[in-house]
Structures are given as structure tokens and as C-alpha cells.
């Protein structure tokens, strides 16, 4: 009987803790601060920063595995990809890459991680579980910035600062198989949920290009604001969001009509963004405001500004 009472007492202690954990089960937004060398962690339930994680000297691109247990962050200062244990809040491994790695993405199944390596003019493909480099894939665009997986995991689309195209990598073949013409200096890339279309923000022509992935060509050009750069597609596929760096705005695009339906003021130099899994809130990194703007997608209006570190580069949500 004494053992039974001890177990009951232990359960009474654990139950409030478990209840507390479930009460804070909202996803978290992770923001790399390029000048501060940190990640700011925002609880999306409260829109408050709940902790800071050290992340090298110049963190830029960020991705996470499907569980959120491991974060992948490029550190431009060390030319490496940092593998960060989220629970421990610290890097557990550094993977050497070429000079100036930037955008990083993880495949939806968590099997692969891709990193755009600017001065190598290549994309590093890594095992998403071990961090082992599987291939270094050369691309045509100079100074690649983003390499983004399609939801079905078949393709990587790669944008570059010195390009008028996005390069297409076949993930299974681990090589570039095509290029698709778009406007000058493509930046952010997003896919429709079915992988059939891609949306590319082209900074120097202030436009978003809509790509048919079956035809491998652009089928529409949507005027955006000045220095269009970040792209996010709503999980439902009905809207696309584009950030405009000079204007300090985010535009909402209706994917049925390919027209802008709303323009939302945010901070200075809005850059890369992320959306919650339910599509309710969009988080926008404002590089020159040292903040993240929170947009309520239902009303298409900004509902909060969250102070983070210096020069936030982007956001990932898990």
C-alpha cells in the first residue's frame, strides 16, 4: 500500500505539469537575428518572446524538422549549417559548407535539408536526420539565396540574386534539370499545397511570377510593391502573401484571380515570413525594425509587433 500512495502522490504532482504543457501547445515561431547571433522564440499563443537561443555569429536561413525537435540554421560567419537541439537550446553539430550559406529548407517528410550556398553557386543537399552532406548540386543562377522543396518532395526551386530564372533540381537525381524564366533577381519562393504551382517574388521588377510546374513555365505575372521578396502560401492554397521591402507592406494575392486583394502595413524592410499550420496568423520579419509583425489572416490586418534581436532574417514555425 505505501508504494501505491507514493505513486498516487507522484501522479498528483505530474498532472498539473502535463496540463501546463498542453496549455502551451501552440506552435512557436523561431526568428534568426543576423546581427545579434541569436534566435528569438515567440509563443504564437501569446505573441511574446519566451526565450533566446545562441546561433553562431551571423544566422540567416532557418528550417526545422517536422517534429520541431531540431532546427537547421545557416551561419554565414562560419560558412556552416548549425544543427540545434531545440529542447537544449544549443547547437549540437556544425556542418561545414561553402562560403556564405543562406536560405535553408526541410522536406515535408523530414528526410532532406537543402541549403543555398551563395559563393559556391550550388545547393547542398543533406540527410535530414544525420546532417550528412549527400550532394553539392551546381545551379546556373549566381549567388543562390533560396532552395525550396515542393510539398511532394520531388523538386527544389532555387532563386539567385544574379538571375532572371529559377533553377529546377530533381531531388531524386540530385541535379539541375531545368530553368524557368522569371523577372530579375528572384527571391522568395512558395508552392501551392498540391505542388502544381509555384510563386516567385522578383525583387527588381516588383512582381510575383506564377509558375506551372507541369509546363515548367510562368503563366502569370502579378504586380507587387517595391522590392518584392518574401513569399508564403496559405495552407488552404487560396491566398499568397508577398512582402515588399521598400514599401514596408505585405500584399495578399487571391490565387483564383491572381489579383492583390489587400495591402497591410508592417515594419521596415519586411523580409522572409512564415504562417501558422492552421493559417490563422502570418509572422513577418522586419529587418530594419528589429521586430516581427503578426498579421491576422482572416481580417488581413496587423495585430501585433514583437520586438526581437537585431536584423531579423526570417521565420520558421513549428
PDB file of C-alpha atoms in Angstrom:
ATOM      1  CA  UNK A   1       0.000   0.000   0.000  1.00  0.00           C
ATOM      2  CA  UNK A   2       2.744   2.553   0.760  1.00  0.00           C
ATOM      3  CA  UNK A   3       4.043   2.129  -2.815  1.00  0.00           C
ATOM      4  CA  UNK A   4       0.553   2.810  -4.182  1.00  0.00           C
ATOM      5  CA  UNK A   5       0.261   6.018  -2.145  1.00  0.00           C
ATOM      6  CA  UNK A   6       3.672   7.177  -3.384  1.00  0.00           C
ATOM      7  CA  UNK A   7       2.645   6.597  -6.987  1.00  0.00           C
ATOM      8  CA  UNK A   8      -0.623   8.481  -6.479  1.00  0.00           C
ATOM      9  CA  UNK A   9       1.269  11.376  -4.921  1.00  0.00           C
ATOM     10  CA  UNK A  10       3.699  11.445  -7.875  1.00  0.00           C
ATOM     11  CA  UNK A  11       0.763  11.466 -10.310  1.00  0.00           C
ATOM     12  CA  UNK A  12      -0.765  14.434  -8.497  1.00  0.00           C
ATOM     13  CA  UNK A  13       2.490  16.335  -8.924  1.00  0.00           C
ATOM     14  CA  UNK A  14       2.816  15.440 -12.608  1.00  0.00           C
ATOM     15  CA  UNK A  15      -0.752  16.186 -13.691  1.00  0.00           C
ATOM     16  CA  UNK A  16      -0.521  19.996 -13.284  1.00  0.00           C
ATOM     17  CA  UNK A  17       2.754  19.984 -15.200  1.00  0.00           C
ATOM     18  CA  UNK A  18       1.177  17.997 -18.021  1.00  0.00           C
ATOM     19  CA  UNK A  19      -1.821  20.321 -18.052  1.00  0.00           C
ATOM     20  CA  UNK A  20       0.554  23.280 -18.249  1.00  0.00           C
ATOM     21  CA  UNK A  21       2.405  21.694 -21.178  1.00  0.00           C
ATOM     22  CA  UNK A  22      -0.828  21.142 -23.098  1.00  0.00           C
ATOM     23  CA  UNK A  23      -1.927  24.697 -22.313  1.00  0.00           C
ATOM     24  CA  UNK A  24       1.212  25.899 -24.073  1.00  0.00           C
ATOM     25  CA  UNK A  25       0.915  23.532 -27.023  1.00  0.00           C
ATOM     26  CA  UNK A  26       0.652  26.342 -29.569  1.00  0.00           C
ATOM     27  CA  UNK A  27       3.432  26.299 -32.204  1.00  0.00           C
ATOM     28  CA  UNK A  28       6.449  28.527 -31.742  1.00  0.00           C
ATOM     29  CA  UNK A  29       7.969  30.989 -34.211  1.00  0.00           C
ATOM     30  CA  UNK A  30      11.769  30.941 -34.470  1.00  0.00           C
ATOM     31  CA  UNK A  31      13.445  34.099 -35.743  1.00  0.00           C
ATOM     32  CA  UNK A  32      17.151  34.247 -36.695  1.00  0.00           C
ATOM     33  CA  UNK A  33      18.672  37.633 -35.821  1.00  0.00           C
ATOM     34  CA  UNK A  34      21.581  38.112 -38.198  1.00  0.00           C
ATOM     35  CA  UNK A  35      23.355  40.865 -36.262  1.00  0.00           C
ATOM     36  CA  UNK A  36      22.623  39.577 -32.738  1.00  0.00           C
ATOM     37  CA  UNK A  37      23.715  35.983 -33.369  1.00  0.00           C
ATOM     38  CA  UNK A  38      20.551  34.615 -31.760  1.00  0.00           C
ATOM     39  CA  UNK A  39      17.196  33.030 -32.403  1.00  0.00           C
ATOM     40  CA  UNK A  40      14.202  34.719 -30.803  1.00  0.00           C
ATOM     41  CA  UNK A  41      11.489  32.210 -29.882  1.00  0.00           C
ATOM     42  CA  UNK A  42       7.911  33.543 -29.990  1.00  0.00           C
ATOM     43  CA  UNK A  43       4.967  31.705 -28.444  1.00  0.00           C
ATOM     44  CA  UNK A  44       2.260  32.116 -31.090  1.00  0.00           C
ATOM     45  CA  UNK A  45      -0.455  31.773 -28.435  1.00  0.00           C
ATOM     46  CA  UNK A  46       0.656  34.965 -26.675  1.00  0.00           C
ATOM     47  CA  UNK A  47       2.902  36.623 -29.280  1.00  0.00           C
ATOM     48  CA  UNK A  48       5.583  37.061 -26.639  1.00  0.00           C
ATOM     49  CA  UNK A  49       9.282  36.166 -26.879  1.00  0.00           C
ATOM     50  CA  UNK A  50       9.786  33.326 -24.413  1.00  0.00           C
ATOM     51  CA  UNK A  51      13.500  32.630 -24.870  1.00  0.00           C
ATOM     52  CA  UNK A  52      16.643  33.319 -26.888  1.00  0.00           C
ATOM     53  CA  UNK A  53      18.919  30.663 -28.405  1.00  0.00           C
ATOM     54  CA  UNK A  54      22.556  31.314 -29.312  1.00  0.00           C
ATOM     55  CA  UNK A  55      23.053  30.537 -33.014  1.00  0.00           C
ATOM     56  CA  UNK A  56      26.546  31.328 -34.245  1.00  0.00           C
ATOM     57  CA  UNK A  57      27.692  34.794 -35.224  1.00  0.00           C
ATOM     58  CA  UNK A  58      25.541  35.556 -38.268  1.00  0.00           C
ATOM     59  CA  UNK A  59      22.444  33.351 -38.505  1.00  0.00           C
ATOM     60  CA  UNK A  60      20.310  33.742 -41.608  1.00  0.00           C
ATOM     61  CA  UNK A  61      18.292  30.897 -43.116  1.00  0.00           C
ATOM     62  CA  UNK A  62      16.257  28.634 -40.848  1.00  0.00           C
ATOM     63  CA  UNK A  63      14.240  25.438 -41.120  1.00  0.00           C
ATOM     64  CA  UNK A  64      13.005  22.770 -38.727  1.00  0.00           C
ATOM     65  CA  UNK A  65      12.323  19.059 -38.834  1.00  0.00           C
ATOM     66  CA  UNK A  66       8.624  18.055 -38.827  1.00  0.00           C
ATOM     67  CA  UNK A  67       8.639  17.471 -35.060  1.00  0.00           C
ATOM     68  CA  UNK A  68      10.321  20.785 -34.229  1.00  0.00           C
ATOM     69  CA  UNK A  69      12.942  18.989 -32.158  1.00  0.00           C
ATOM     70  CA  UNK A  70      15.809  20.017 -34.405  1.00  0.00           C
ATOM     71  CA  UNK A  71      16.424  23.405 -36.007  1.00  0.00           C
ATOM     72  CA  UNK A  72      18.675  23.996 -39.007  1.00  0.00           C
ATOM     73  CA  UNK A  73      20.301  27.445 -39.165  1.00  0.00           C
ATOM     74  CA  UNK A  74      22.888  28.775 -41.597  1.00  0.00           C
ATOM     75  CA  UNK A  75      25.723  30.753 -40.045  1.00  0.00           C
ATOM     76  CA  UNK A  76      27.293  32.961 -42.717  1.00  0.00           C
ATOM     77  CA  UNK A  77      30.226  33.832 -40.452  1.00  0.00           C
ATOM     78  CA  UNK A  78      31.414  30.221 -40.145  1.00  0.00           C
ATOM     79  CA  UNK A  79      30.179  29.045 -43.567  1.00  0.00           C
ATOM     80  CA  UNK A  80      28.287  26.262 -41.836  1.00  0.00           C
ATOM     81  CA  UNK A  81      24.885  24.804 -41.092  1.00  0.00           C
ATOM     82  CA  UNK A  82      24.141  24.613 -37.375  1.00  0.00           C
ATOM     83  CA  UNK A  83      22.050  21.710 -36.104  1.00  0.00           C
ATOM     84  CA  UNK A  84      20.338  22.991 -32.955  1.00  0.00           C
ATOM     85  CA  UNK A  85      18.675  20.821 -30.344  1.00  0.00           C
ATOM     86  CA  UNK A  86      15.501  22.766 -29.629  1.00  0.00           C
ATOM     87  CA  UNK A  87      14.932  21.373 -26.132  1.00  0.00           C
ATOM     88  CA  UNK A  88      18.526  22.047 -25.079  1.00  0.00           C
ATOM     89  CA  UNK A  89      18.535  25.418 -26.824  1.00  0.00           C
ATOM     90  CA  UNK A  90      22.037  24.959 -28.204  1.00  0.00           C
ATOM     91  CA  UNK A  91      23.850  23.802 -31.356  1.00  0.00           C
ATOM     92  CA  UNK A  92      24.862  20.145 -31.202  1.00  0.00           C
ATOM     93  CA  UNK A  93      26.688  19.984 -34.516  1.00  0.00           C
ATOM     94  CA  UNK A  94      28.151  22.256 -37.187  1.00  0.00           C
ATOM     95  CA  UNK A  95      28.313  21.073 -40.813  1.00  0.00           C
ATOM     96  CA  UNK A  96      30.874  22.823 -42.993  1.00  0.00           C
ATOM     97  CA  UNK A  97      29.525  24.193 -46.273  1.00  0.00           C
ATOM     98  CA  UNK A  98      30.811  26.599 -48.909  1.00  0.00           C
ATOM     99  CA  UNK A  99      31.154  30.319 -48.290  1.00  0.00           C
ATOM    100  CA  UNK A 100      28.065  32.391 -47.448  1.00  0.00           C
ATOM    101  CA  UNK A 101      25.265  29.852 -46.975  1.00  0.00           C
ATOM    102  CA  UNK A 102      21.839  31.488 -46.855  1.00  0.00           C
ATOM    103  CA  UNK A 103      18.366  30.026 -47.335  1.00  0.00           C
ATOM    104  CA  UNK A 104      17.622  26.586 -45.890  1.00  0.00           C
ATOM    105  CA  UNK A 105      14.550  24.384 -46.180  1.00  0.00           C
ATOM    106  CA  UNK A 106      13.499  20.937 -44.984  1.00  0.00           C
ATOM    107  CA  UNK A 107      11.437  18.468 -46.982  1.00  0.00           C
ATOM    108  CA  UNK A 108       7.959  17.832 -45.609  1.00  0.00           C
ATOM    109  CA  UNK A 109       8.849  14.245 -44.652  1.00  0.00           C
ATOM    110  CA  UNK A 110      11.978  15.433 -42.827  1.00  0.00           C
ATOM    111  CA  UNK A 111      14.323  13.247 -44.882  1.00  0.00           C
ATOM    112  CA  UNK A 112      16.258  16.076 -46.528  1.00  0.00           C
ATOM    113  CA  UNK A 113      17.572  19.554 -45.848  1.00  0.00           C
ATOM    114  CA  UNK A 114      18.663  21.897 -48.644  1.00  0.00           C
ATOM    115  CA  UNK A 115      20.924  24.932 -48.281  1.00  0.00           C
ATOM    116  CA  UNK A 116      21.586  27.627 -50.902  1.00  0.00           C
ATOM    117  CA  UNK A 117      25.330  28.353 -50.809  1.00  0.00           C
ATOM    118  CA  UNK A 118      25.867  31.733 -52.431  1.00  0.00           C
ATOM    119  CA  UNK A 119      29.538  31.829 -53.339  1.00  0.00           C
ATOM    120  CA  UNK A 120      29.596  28.175 -54.396  1.00  0.00           C
ATOM    121  CA  UNK A 121      26.716  28.768 -56.807  1.00  0.00           C
ATOM    122  CA  UNK A 122      25.317  25.492 -55.525  1.00  0.00           C
ATOM    123  CA  UNK A 123      22.755  23.814 -53.299  1.00  0.00           C
ATOM    124  CA  UNK A 124      23.939  21.462 -50.560  1.00  0.00           C
ATOM    125  CA  UNK A 125      21.588  18.511 -50.024  1.00  0.00           C
ATOM    126  CA  UNK A 126      21.851  16.920 -46.567  1.00  0.00           C
ATOM    127  CA  UNK A 127      20.321  13.967 -44.785  1.00  0.00           C
ATOM    128  CA  UNK A 128      17.647  15.498 -42.539  1.00  0.00           C
ATOM    129  CA  UNK A 129      18.287  13.018 -39.726  1.00  0.00           C
ATOM    130  CA  UNK A 130      22.084  12.827 -39.598  1.00  0.00           C
ATOM    131  CA  UNK A 131      23.180  16.112 -41.176  1.00  0.00           C
ATOM    132  CA  UNK A 132      25.490  14.263 -43.580  1.00  0.00           C
ATOM    133  CA  UNK A 133      26.043  16.103 -46.885  1.00  0.00           C
ATOM    134  CA  UNK A 134      24.677  13.894 -49.674  1.00  0.00           C
ATOM    135  CA  UNK A 135      25.386  16.120 -52.676  1.00  0.00           C
ATOM    136  CA  UNK A 136      26.612  19.546 -53.730  1.00  0.00           C
ATOM    137  CA  UNK A 137      24.453  20.472 -56.712  1.00  0.00           C
ATOM    138  CA  UNK A 138      25.615  23.226 -59.052  1.00  0.00           C
ATOM    139  CA  UNK A 139      22.994  25.677 -60.354  1.00  0.00           C
ATOM    140  CA  UNK A 140      23.036  28.254 -63.124  1.00  0.00           C
ATOM    141  CA  UNK A 141      21.892  31.278 -61.116  1.00  0.00           C
ATOM    142  CA  UNK A 142      24.723  33.179 -59.457  1.00  0.00           C
ATOM    143  CA  UNK A 143      24.565  33.795 -55.693  1.00  0.00           C
ATOM    144  CA  UNK A 144      21.654  31.441 -54.912  1.00  0.00           C
ATOM    145  CA  UNK A 145      19.552  32.638 -51.993  1.00  0.00           C
ATOM    146  CA  UNK A 146      16.681  30.168 -51.518  1.00  0.00           C
ATOM    147  CA  UNK A 147      16.316  26.464 -52.301  1.00  0.00           C
ATOM    148  CA  UNK A 148      12.753  25.393 -51.526  1.00  0.00           C
ATOM    149  CA  UNK A 149      11.252  21.888 -51.597  1.00  0.00           C
ATOM    150  CA  UNK A 150       7.934  21.272 -53.296  1.00  0.00           C
ATOM    151  CA  UNK A 151       5.401  19.746 -50.846  1.00  0.00           C
ATOM    152  CA  UNK A 152       5.604  16.386 -52.641  1.00  0.00           C
ATOM    153  CA  UNK A 153       9.390  16.386 -52.233  1.00  0.00           C
ATOM    154  CA  UNK A 154      10.147  15.891 -55.953  1.00  0.00           C
ATOM    155  CA  UNK A 155      11.633  19.286 -56.724  1.00  0.00           C
ATOM    156  CA  UNK A 156      13.803  22.038 -55.363  1.00  0.00           C
ATOM    157  CA  UNK A 157      13.283  25.502 -56.827  1.00  0.00           C
ATOM    158  CA  UNK A 158      16.314  27.756 -56.477  1.00  0.00           C
ATOM    159  CA  UNK A 159      16.359  31.562 -56.660  1.00  0.00           C
ATOM    160  CA  UNK A 160      19.507  33.645 -57.014  1.00  0.00           C
ATOM    161  CA  UNK A 161      20.486  37.304 -56.734  1.00  0.00           C
ATOM    162  CA  UNK A 162      22.073  37.359 -60.187  1.00  0.00           C
ATOM    163  CA  UNK A 163      19.447  35.579 -62.241  1.00  0.00           C
ATOM    164  CA  UNK A 164      16.335  36.002 -64.361  1.00  0.00           C
ATOM    165  CA  UNK A 165      15.246  32.424 -63.796  1.00  0.00           C
ATOM    166  CA  UNK A 166      14.616  29.892 -61.084  1.00  0.00           C
ATOM    167  CA  UNK A 167      16.567  26.663 -61.408  1.00  0.00           C
ATOM    168  CA  UNK A 168      14.821  23.307 -61.002  1.00  0.00           C
ATOM    169  CA  UNK A 169      16.574  20.475 -59.171  1.00  0.00           C
ATOM    170  CA  UNK A 170      15.289  16.916 -59.387  1.00  0.00           C
ATOM    171  CA  UNK A 171      15.757  15.701 -55.796  1.00  0.00           C
ATOM    172  CA  UNK A 172      15.954  12.003 -56.726  1.00  0.00           C
ATOM    173  CA  UNK A 173      18.529  12.650 -59.462  1.00  0.00           C
ATOM    174  CA  UNK A 174      20.351  15.261 -57.340  1.00  0.00           C
ATOM    175  CA  UNK A 175      20.992  17.551 -60.295  1.00  0.00           C
ATOM    176  CA  UNK A 176      19.547  20.592 -62.027  1.00  0.00           C
ATOM    177  CA  UNK A 177      17.165  19.515 -64.787  1.00  0.00           C
ATOM    178  CA  UNK A 178      15.626  22.815 -65.966  1.00  0.00           C
ATOM    179  CA  UNK A 179      15.417  26.601 -65.609  1.00  0.00           C
ATOM    180  CA  UNK A 180      12.233  28.672 -65.724  1.00  0.00           C
ATOM    181  CA  UNK A 181      12.360  32.299 -66.857  1.00  0.00           C
ATOM    182  CA  UNK A 182      11.066  34.911 -64.394  1.00  0.00           C
ATOM    183  CA  UNK A 183      11.916  38.544 -63.582  1.00  0.00           C
ATOM    184  CA  UNK A 184      15.247  39.962 -62.471  1.00  0.00           C
ATOM    185  CA  UNK A 185      16.539  38.913 -59.025  1.00  0.00           C
ATOM    186  CA  UNK A 186      14.093  36.225 -57.889  1.00  0.00           C
ATOM    187  CA  UNK A 187      13.885  35.953 -54.093  1.00  0.00           C
ATOM    188  CA  UNK A 188      11.184  34.179 -52.066  1.00  0.00           C
ATOM    189  CA  UNK A 189       9.515  31.006 -53.357  1.00  0.00           C
ATOM    190  CA  UNK A 190       6.311  29.266 -52.271  1.00  0.00           C
ATOM    191  CA  UNK A 191       4.344  26.286 -53.583  1.00  0.00           C
ATOM    192  CA  UNK A 192       0.651  25.528 -53.770  1.00  0.00           C
ATOM    193  CA  UNK A 193      -0.292  22.662 -51.421  1.00  0.00           C
ATOM    194  CA  UNK A 194      -0.574  20.219 -54.357  1.00  0.00           C
ATOM    195  CA  UNK A 195       2.880  21.213 -55.728  1.00  0.00           C
ATOM    196  CA  UNK A 196       1.291  22.166 -59.045  1.00  0.00           C
ATOM    197  CA  UNK A 197       2.136  25.856 -58.907  1.00  0.00           C
ATOM    198  CA  UNK A 198       4.987  27.929 -57.551  1.00  0.00           C
ATOM    199  CA  UNK A 199       5.027  31.623 -56.694  1.00  0.00           C
ATOM    200  CA  UNK A 200       8.263  33.602 -57.025  1.00  0.00           C
ATOM    201  CA  UNK A 201       8.849  37.170 -55.819  1.00  0.00           C
ATOM    202  CA  UNK A 202      11.193  39.060 -58.151  1.00  0.00           C
ATOM    203  CA  UNK A 203      12.746  41.996 -56.351  1.00  0.00           C
ATOM    204  CA  UNK A 204      13.967  44.238 -59.171  1.00  0.00           C
ATOM    205  CA  UNK A 205      10.762  44.058 -61.220  1.00  0.00           C
ATOM    206  CA  UNK A 206       8.365  44.386 -58.244  1.00  0.00           C
ATOM    207  CA  UNK A 207       6.290  41.393 -59.242  1.00  0.00           C
ATOM    208  CA  UNK A 208       5.272  37.850 -58.355  1.00  0.00           C
ATOM    209  CA  UNK A 209       5.545  35.209 -61.073  1.00  0.00           C
ATOM    210  CA  UNK A 210       3.148  32.249 -61.108  1.00  0.00           C
ATOM    211  CA  UNK A 211       4.751  29.054 -62.406  1.00  0.00           C
ATOM    212  CA  UNK A 212       3.000  25.968 -63.717  1.00  0.00           C
ATOM    213  CA  UNK A 213       5.288  23.162 -62.530  1.00  0.00           C
ATOM    214  CA  UNK A 214       3.977  20.672 -65.121  1.00  0.00           C
ATOM    215  CA  UNK A 215       4.570  23.044 -68.017  1.00  0.00           C
ATOM    216  CA  UNK A 216       7.681  24.471 -66.320  1.00  0.00           C
ATOM    217  CA  UNK A 217       6.863  27.997 -67.370  1.00  0.00           C
ATOM    218  CA  UNK A 218       5.450  31.199 -65.946  1.00  0.00           C
ATOM    219  CA  UNK A 219       1.728  31.570 -66.649  1.00  0.00           C
ATOM    220  CA  UNK A 220       1.036  34.908 -64.918  1.00  0.00           C
ATOM    221  CA  UNK A 221       2.795  37.991 -63.583  1.00  0.00           C
ATOM    222  CA  UNK A 222       1.238  39.833 -60.643  1.00  0.00           C
ATOM    223  CA  UNK A 223       2.336  43.411 -59.894  1.00  0.00           C
ATOM    224  CA  UNK A 224       3.536  43.756 -56.293  1.00  0.00           C
ATOM    225  CA  UNK A 225       5.167  46.510 -54.205  1.00  0.00           C
ATOM    226  CA  UNK A 226       8.712  47.851 -54.330  1.00  0.00           C
ATOM    227  CA  UNK A 227      11.409  45.233 -53.769  1.00  0.00           C
ATOM    228  CA  UNK A 228       9.071  42.264 -53.501  1.00  0.00           C
ATOM    229  CA  UNK A 229      10.942  39.485 -51.740  1.00  0.00           C
ATOM    230  CA  UNK A 230       9.303  37.124 -49.216  1.00  0.00           C
ATOM    231  CA  UNK A 231       6.608  34.628 -50.222  1.00  0.00           C
ATOM    232  CA  UNK A 232       4.233  32.488 -48.155  1.00  0.00           C
ATOM    233  CA  UNK A 233       1.337  30.365 -49.428  1.00  0.00           C
ATOM    234  CA  UNK A 234      -1.663  29.871 -47.145  1.00  0.00           C
ATOM    235  CA  UNK A 235      -2.146  26.186 -46.165  1.00  0.00           C
ATOM    236  CA  UNK A 236      -5.554  26.278 -47.830  1.00  0.00           C
ATOM    237  CA  UNK A 237      -3.988  27.438 -51.090  1.00  0.00           C
ATOM    238  CA  UNK A 238      -6.419  30.303 -51.700  1.00  0.00           C
ATOM    239  CA  UNK A 239      -4.036  33.126 -50.827  1.00  0.00           C
ATOM    240  CA  UNK A 240      -0.382  34.030 -51.300  1.00  0.00           C
ATOM    241  CA  UNK A 241       1.433  36.660 -49.236  1.00  0.00           C
ATOM    242  CA  UNK A 242       4.313  38.772 -50.569  1.00  0.00           C
ATOM    243  CA  UNK A 243       6.454  41.155 -48.515  1.00  0.00           C
ATOM    244  CA  UNK A 244       7.639  44.416 -50.089  1.00  0.00           C
ATOM    245  CA  UNK A 245      10.966  45.596 -48.679  1.00  0.00           C
ATOM    246  CA  UNK A 246      10.922  49.281 -49.596  1.00  0.00           C
ATOM    247  CA  UNK A 247       7.187  49.824 -49.138  1.00  0.00           C
ATOM    248  CA  UNK A 248       7.091  48.182 -45.704  1.00  0.00           C
ATOM    249  CA  UNK A 249       3.981  46.212 -46.622  1.00  0.00           C
ATOM    250  CA  UNK A 250       2.627  42.719 -47.145  1.00  0.00           C
ATOM    251  CA  UNK A 251       0.211  42.117 -50.012  1.00  0.00           C
ATOM    252  CA  UNK A 252      -2.450  39.417 -50.151  1.00  0.00           C
ATOM    253  CA  UNK A 253      -2.930  37.700 -53.527  1.00  0.00           C
ATOM    254  CA  UNK A 254      -6.055  35.750 -54.421  1.00  0.00           C
ATOM    255  CA  UNK A 255      -4.816  32.624 -56.218  1.00  0.00           C
ATOM    256  CA  UNK A 256      -8.050  32.172 -58.194  1.00  0.00           C
ATOM    257  CA  UNK A 257      -7.851  35.601 -59.833  1.00  0.00           C
ATOM    258  CA  UNK A 258      -4.096  36.299 -59.415  1.00  0.00           C
ATOM    259  CA  UNK A 259      -5.008  39.739 -58.090  1.00  0.00           C
ATOM    260  CA  UNK A 260      -3.935  41.661 -54.996  1.00  0.00           C
ATOM    261  CA  UNK A 261      -6.866  41.911 -52.593  1.00  0.00           C
ATOM    262  CA  UNK A 262      -5.262  43.674 -49.608  1.00  0.00           C
ATOM    263  CA  UNK A 263      -2.138  45.643 -48.651  1.00  0.00           C
ATOM    264  CA  UNK A 264      -1.068  45.558 -44.998  1.00  0.00           C
ATOM    265  CA  UNK A 265       1.468  47.991 -43.468  1.00  0.00           C
ATOM    266  CA  UNK A 266       4.115  46.270 -41.337  1.00  0.00           C
ATOM    267  CA  UNK A 267       7.642  47.281 -40.221  1.00  0.00           C
ATOM    268  CA  UNK A 268      10.737  48.491 -42.059  1.00  0.00           C
ATOM    269  CA  UNK A 269      12.211  46.180 -44.689  1.00  0.00           C
ATOM    270  CA  UNK A 270       9.884  43.208 -44.264  1.00  0.00           C
ATOM    271  CA  UNK A 271      11.721  40.149 -45.468  1.00  0.00           C
ATOM    272  CA  UNK A 272      11.002  36.452 -45.028  1.00  0.00           C
ATOM    273  CA  UNK A 273       7.802  35.170 -43.391  1.00  0.00           C
ATOM    274  CA  UNK A 274       6.018  32.094 -42.050  1.00  0.00           C
ATOM    275  CA  UNK A 275       2.413  31.132 -41.364  1.00  0.00           C
ATOM    276  CA  UNK A 276       0.917  29.040 -38.572  1.00  0.00           C
ATOM    277  CA  UNK A 277      -0.184  25.499 -39.540  1.00  0.00           C
ATOM    278  CA  UNK A 278      -3.859  26.485 -39.240  1.00  0.00           C
ATOM    279  CA  UNK A 279      -3.285  29.506 -41.482  1.00  0.00           C
ATOM    280  CA  UNK A 280      -4.634  31.941 -38.888  1.00  0.00           C
ATOM    281  CA  UNK A 281      -1.537  34.087 -38.314  1.00  0.00           C
ATOM    282  CA  UNK A 282       1.314  35.281 -40.527  1.00  0.00           C
ATOM    283  CA  UNK A 283       4.650  36.279 -38.973  1.00  0.00           C
ATOM    284  CA  UNK A 284       6.802  38.806 -40.867  1.00  0.00           C
ATOM    285  CA  UNK A 285      10.469  39.521 -40.076  1.00  0.00           C
ATOM    286  CA  UNK A 286      11.155  43.283 -40.298  1.00  0.00           C
ATOM    287  CA  UNK A 287      14.907  43.583 -40.830  1.00  0.00           C
ATOM    288  CA  UNK A 288      15.239  47.312 -40.157  1.00  0.00           C
ATOM    289  CA  UNK A 289      12.692  47.498 -37.345  1.00  0.00           C
ATOM    290  CA  UNK A 290      14.169  44.622 -35.305  1.00  0.00           C
ATOM    291  CA  UNK A 291      10.668  43.266 -34.972  1.00  0.00           C
ATOM    292  CA  UNK A 292       8.220  40.665 -36.208  1.00  0.00           C
ATOM    293  CA  UNK A 293       4.790  41.816 -37.329  1.00  0.00           C
ATOM    294  CA  UNK A 294       1.858  39.475 -36.685  1.00  0.00           C
ATOM    295  CA  UNK A 295      -0.950  39.507 -39.245  1.00  0.00           C
ATOM    296  CA  UNK A 296      -4.420  38.085 -38.639  1.00  0.00           C
ATOM    297  CA  UNK A 297      -5.145  36.441 -41.981  1.00  0.00           C
ATOM    298  CA  UNK A 298      -8.937  36.403 -41.604  1.00  0.00           C
ATOM    299  CA  UNK A 299      -9.146  40.186 -41.284  1.00  0.00           C
ATOM    300  CA  UNK A 300      -5.961  40.922 -43.283  1.00  0.00           C
ATOM    301  CA  UNK A 301      -4.633  43.337 -40.668  1.00  0.00           C
ATOM    302  CA  UNK A 302      -1.630  43.619 -38.399  1.00  0.00           C
ATOM    303  CA  UNK A 303      -2.475  42.756 -34.794  1.00  0.00           C
ATOM    304  CA  UNK A 304       0.934  42.948 -33.081  1.00  0.00           C
ATOM    305  CA  UNK A 305       4.597  43.896 -33.377  1.00  0.00           C
ATOM    306  CA  UNK A 306       7.002  41.710 -31.417  1.00  0.00           C
ATOM    307  CA  UNK A 307      10.468  43.063 -30.568  1.00  0.00           C
ATOM    308  CA  UNK A 308      13.256  40.597 -31.421  1.00  0.00           C
ATOM    309  CA  UNK A 309      17.026  40.839 -31.961  1.00  0.00           C
ATOM    310  CA  UNK A 310      18.932  42.910 -34.497  1.00  0.00           C
ATOM    311  CA  UNK A 311      18.386  42.354 -38.219  1.00  0.00           C
ATOM    312  CA  UNK A 312      15.850  39.501 -38.199  1.00  0.00           C
ATOM    313  CA  UNK A 313      16.200  37.497 -41.417  1.00  0.00           C
ATOM    314  CA  UNK A 314      13.123  35.310 -41.440  1.00  0.00           C
ATOM    315  CA  UNK A 315      10.806  32.985 -39.525  1.00  0.00           C
ATOM    316  CA  UNK A 316      10.036  29.290 -39.231  1.00  0.00           C
ATOM    317  CA  UNK A 317       7.053  27.965 -37.247  1.00  0.00           C
ATOM    318  CA  UNK A 318       6.827  24.572 -35.531  1.00  0.00           C
TER     319      UNK A 318
END
